[in-house]
GROMACS .gro file of C-alpha atoms in nm:
model
  166
    1UNK     CA    1  -0.483  -0.100  -1.979
    2UNK     CA    2  -0.697  -0.231  -1.838
    3UNK     CA    3  -0.680  -0.082  -1.513
    4UNK     CA    4  -0.764   0.218  -1.740
    5UNK     CA    5  -1.046   0.076  -1.831
    6UNK     CA    6  -1.202  -0.068  -1.536
    7UNK     CA    7  -1.165   0.355  -1.384
    8UNK     CA    8  -1.371   0.454  -1.673
    9UNK     CA    9  -1.639   0.153  -1.637
   10UNK     CA   10  -1.685   0.283  -1.251
   11UNK     CA   11  -1.662   0.685  -1.383
   12UNK     CA   12  -1.966   0.600  -1.645
   13UNK     CA   13  -2.099   0.354  -1.358
   14UNK     CA   14  -2.154   0.617  -1.084
   15UNK     CA   15  -2.253   0.883  -1.350
   16UNK     CA   16  -2.582   0.645  -1.519
   17UNK     CA   17  -2.645   0.567  -1.213
   18UNK     CA   18  -2.701   0.953  -1.161
   19UNK     CA   19  -2.920   1.028  -1.432
   20UNK     CA   20  -3.118   0.768  -1.419
   21UNK     CA   21  -3.175   0.852  -1.011
   22UNK     CA   22  -3.099   0.529  -0.899
   23UNK     CA   23  -3.067   0.524  -0.502
   24UNK     CA   24  -2.743   0.441  -0.496
   25UNK     CA   25  -2.461   0.280  -0.734
   26UNK     CA   26  -2.256   0.062  -0.528
   27UNK     CA   27  -2.368  -0.174  -0.735
   28UNK     CA   28  -2.328  -0.141  -1.056
   29UNK     CA   29  -1.922  -0.012  -0.975
   30UNK     CA   30  -1.877  -0.352  -0.768
   31UNK     CA   31  -1.979  -0.584  -1.105
   32UNK     CA   32  -1.841  -0.375  -1.377
   33UNK     CA   33  -1.526  -0.412  -1.118
   34UNK     CA   34  -1.588  -0.844  -1.123
   35UNK     CA   35  -1.680  -0.805  -1.477
   36UNK     CA   36  -1.412  -0.659  -1.636
   37UNK     CA   37  -1.171  -0.866  -1.786
   38UNK     CA   38  -0.842  -0.853  -2.039
   39UNK     CA   39  -1.076  -0.924  -2.375
   40UNK     CA   40  -1.467  -0.950  -2.402
   41UNK     CA   41  -1.564  -1.344  -2.431
   42UNK     CA   42  -1.427  -1.357  -2.063
   43UNK     CA   43  -1.560  -1.043  -1.970
   44UNK     CA   44  -1.959  -1.127  -2.108
   45UNK     CA   45  -1.804  -1.508  -1.924
   46UNK     CA   46  -1.828  -1.336  -1.530
   47UNK     CA   47  -2.089  -1.064  -1.595
   48UNK     CA   48  -2.326  -1.363  -1.705
   49UNK     CA   49  -2.224  -1.537  -1.350
   50UNK     CA   50  -2.239  -1.202  -1.163
   51UNK     CA   51  -2.590  -1.162  -1.332
   52UNK     CA   52  -2.617  -1.526  -1.212
   53UNK     CA   53  -2.527  -1.519  -0.852
   54UNK     CA   54  -2.756  -1.194  -0.815
   55UNK     CA   55  -3.027  -1.263  -0.905
   56UNK     CA   56  -3.028  -1.651  -0.700
   57UNK     CA   57  -2.880  -1.439  -0.410
   58UNK     CA   58  -3.178  -1.233  -0.499
   59UNK     CA   59  -3.390  -1.464  -0.561
   60UNK     CA   60  -3.329  -1.736  -0.217
   61UNK     CA   61  -3.311  -1.453  -0.020
   62UNK     CA   62  -3.690  -1.448  -0.103
   63UNK     CA   63  -3.706  -1.779   0.019
   64UNK     CA   64  -3.537  -1.714   0.398
   65UNK     CA   65  -3.770  -1.431   0.434
   66UNK     CA   66  -4.048  -1.657   0.358
   67UNK     CA   67  -3.928  -1.885   0.571
   68UNK     CA   68  -3.863  -1.640   0.849
   69UNK     CA   69  -4.235  -1.540   0.849
   70UNK     CA   70  -4.330  -1.898   0.869
   71UNK     CA   71  -4.068  -1.964   1.097
   72UNK     CA   72  -3.993  -1.693   1.318
   73UNK     CA   73  -3.657  -1.463   1.280
   74UNK     CA   74  -3.536  -1.638   1.579
   75UNK     CA   75  -3.139  -1.735   1.626
   76UNK     CA   76  -3.219  -2.106   1.588
   77UNK     CA   77  -3.416  -2.020   1.246
   78UNK     CA   78  -3.150  -1.849   1.115
   79UNK     CA   79  -2.879  -2.084   1.279
   80UNK     CA   80  -2.961  -2.356   1.101
   81UNK     CA   81  -3.155  -2.237   0.732
   82UNK     CA   82  -2.920  -1.975   0.695
   83UNK     CA   83  -2.590  -2.126   0.642
   84UNK     CA   84  -2.818  -2.426   0.468
   85UNK     CA   85  -2.942  -2.256   0.256
   86UNK     CA   86  -2.635  -2.075   0.089
   87UNK     CA   87  -2.413  -2.470   0.082
   88UNK     CA   88  -2.744  -2.554  -0.173
   89UNK     CA   89  -2.694  -2.165  -0.316
   90UNK     CA   90  -2.369  -2.259  -0.356
   91UNK     CA   91  -2.427  -2.602  -0.508
   92UNK     CA   92  -2.721  -2.507  -0.720
   93UNK     CA   93  -2.512  -2.222  -0.908
   94UNK     CA   94  -2.211  -2.501  -0.936
   95UNK     CA   95  -2.325  -2.694  -1.052
   96UNK     CA   96  -2.508  -2.526  -1.328
   97UNK     CA   97  -2.131  -2.420  -1.385
   98UNK     CA   98  -2.155  -2.078  -1.289
   99UNK     CA   99  -1.903  -2.075  -1.010
  100UNK     CA  100  -1.776  -1.760  -1.034
  101UNK     CA  101  -2.122  -1.645  -0.969
  102UNK     CA  102  -2.122  -1.750  -0.593
  103UNK     CA  103  -1.960  -1.504  -0.459
  104UNK     CA  104  -2.240  -1.207  -0.559
  105UNK     CA  105  -2.512  -1.502  -0.482
  106UNK     CA  106  -2.371  -1.525  -0.144
  107UNK     CA  107  -2.389  -1.162  -0.105
  108UNK     CA  108  -2.641  -1.022  -0.210
  109UNK     CA  109  -2.847  -1.311  -0.006
  110UNK     CA  110  -2.687  -1.200   0.281
  111UNK     CA  111  -2.662  -0.802   0.264
  112UNK     CA  112  -3.094  -0.863   0.197
  113UNK     CA  113  -3.165  -1.161   0.439
  114UNK     CA  114  -2.957  -0.933   0.783
  115UNK     CA  115  -2.932  -0.476   0.649
  116UNK     CA  116  -3.217  -0.457   0.456
  117UNK     CA  117  -3.513  -0.348   0.618
  118UNK     CA  118  -3.803  -0.596   0.559
  119UNK     CA  119  -4.098  -0.372   0.426
  120UNK     CA  120  -3.774  -0.306   0.187
  121UNK     CA  121  -3.646  -0.629   0.130
  122UNK     CA  122  -3.856  -0.755  -0.229
  123UNK     CA  123  -3.760  -0.389  -0.358
  124UNK     CA  124  -3.408  -0.404  -0.301
  125UNK     CA  125  -3.374  -0.713  -0.438
  126UNK     CA  126  -3.494  -0.647  -0.805
  127UNK     CA  127  -3.284  -0.291  -0.776
  128UNK     CA  128  -3.015  -0.508  -0.665
  129UNK     CA  129  -3.031  -0.696  -1.036
  130UNK     CA  130  -3.097  -0.328  -1.202
  131UNK     CA  131  -2.827  -0.232  -1.061
  132UNK     CA  132  -2.620  -0.595  -1.174
  133UNK     CA  133  -2.738  -0.503  -1.535
  134UNK     CA  134  -2.593  -0.183  -1.560
  135UNK     CA  135  -2.293  -0.293  -1.423
  136UNK     CA  136  -2.179  -0.528  -1.688
  137UNK     CA  137  -2.338  -0.368  -1.969
  138UNK     CA  138  -2.110  -0.029  -1.897
  139UNK     CA  139  -1.854  -0.307  -1.898
  140UNK     CA  140  -1.912  -0.528  -2.191
  141UNK     CA  141  -1.928  -0.152  -2.353
  142UNK     CA  142  -1.613   0.002  -2.249
  143UNK     CA  143  -1.444  -0.400  -2.308
  144UNK     CA  144  -1.625  -0.247  -2.653
  145UNK     CA  145  -1.547   0.030  -2.785
  146UNK     CA  146  -1.180   0.063  -2.591
  147UNK     CA  147  -0.941  -0.236  -2.686
  148UNK     CA  148  -0.665  -0.393  -2.508
  149UNK     CA  149  -0.338  -0.254  -2.604
  150UNK     CA  150  -0.492  -0.003  -2.809
  151UNK     CA  151  -0.226   0.135  -3.102
  152UNK     CA  152   0.065  -0.128  -2.965
  153UNK     CA  153   0.182  -0.399  -3.195
  154UNK     CA  154   0.413  -0.679  -3.127
  155UNK     CA  155   0.697  -0.666  -3.358
  156UNK     CA  156   0.809  -0.916  -3.388
  157UNK     CA  157   1.191  -0.917  -3.593
  158UNK     CA  158   1.347  -1.116  -3.847
  159UNK     CA  159   1.458  -1.485  -3.777
  160UNK     CA  160   1.834  -1.473  -3.939
  161UNK     CA  161   1.900  -1.858  -4.044
  162UNK     CA  162   2.261  -2.011  -3.841
  163UNK     CA  163   2.394  -2.244  -4.003
  164UNK     CA  164   2.419  -2.564  -3.786
  165UNK     CA  165   2.724  -2.787  -3.827
  166UNK     CA  166   2.753  -3.133  -3.739
   0.00000   0.00000   0.00000
């Protein structure tokens, strides 16, 4: 059932992204795949961790861009500063109890810093957070509306009493 719900969630992420004219639906779809779990409690937990991770990665990318603007985007600055900021970000997320958000945080930071043109990085950071909310919201909605075991009941037969001889 979880496999079906994941596929359905990805479908809705793509549909909502198209209807809202989002630039891409990749982040929403990835977020829904990472977020959807076996029950609402875990889905909410992983969704929260994913959102916090993406927000942290976006905020830290702003810090990195500010450092690049201040010191230059040289290879030496990148070689030293990026691993330091990644290490600090992972430690901060772990200390706050959001360790499941570290992969998303690192991916967000690295994507914004290395793959997005400098003039679009702030907008992309914001869009990535919005798309994460879309993916998490859809995962929560699908998990709420479709129970894990739709229509299945576990039937346990009667236990027979056997006499035990000593």
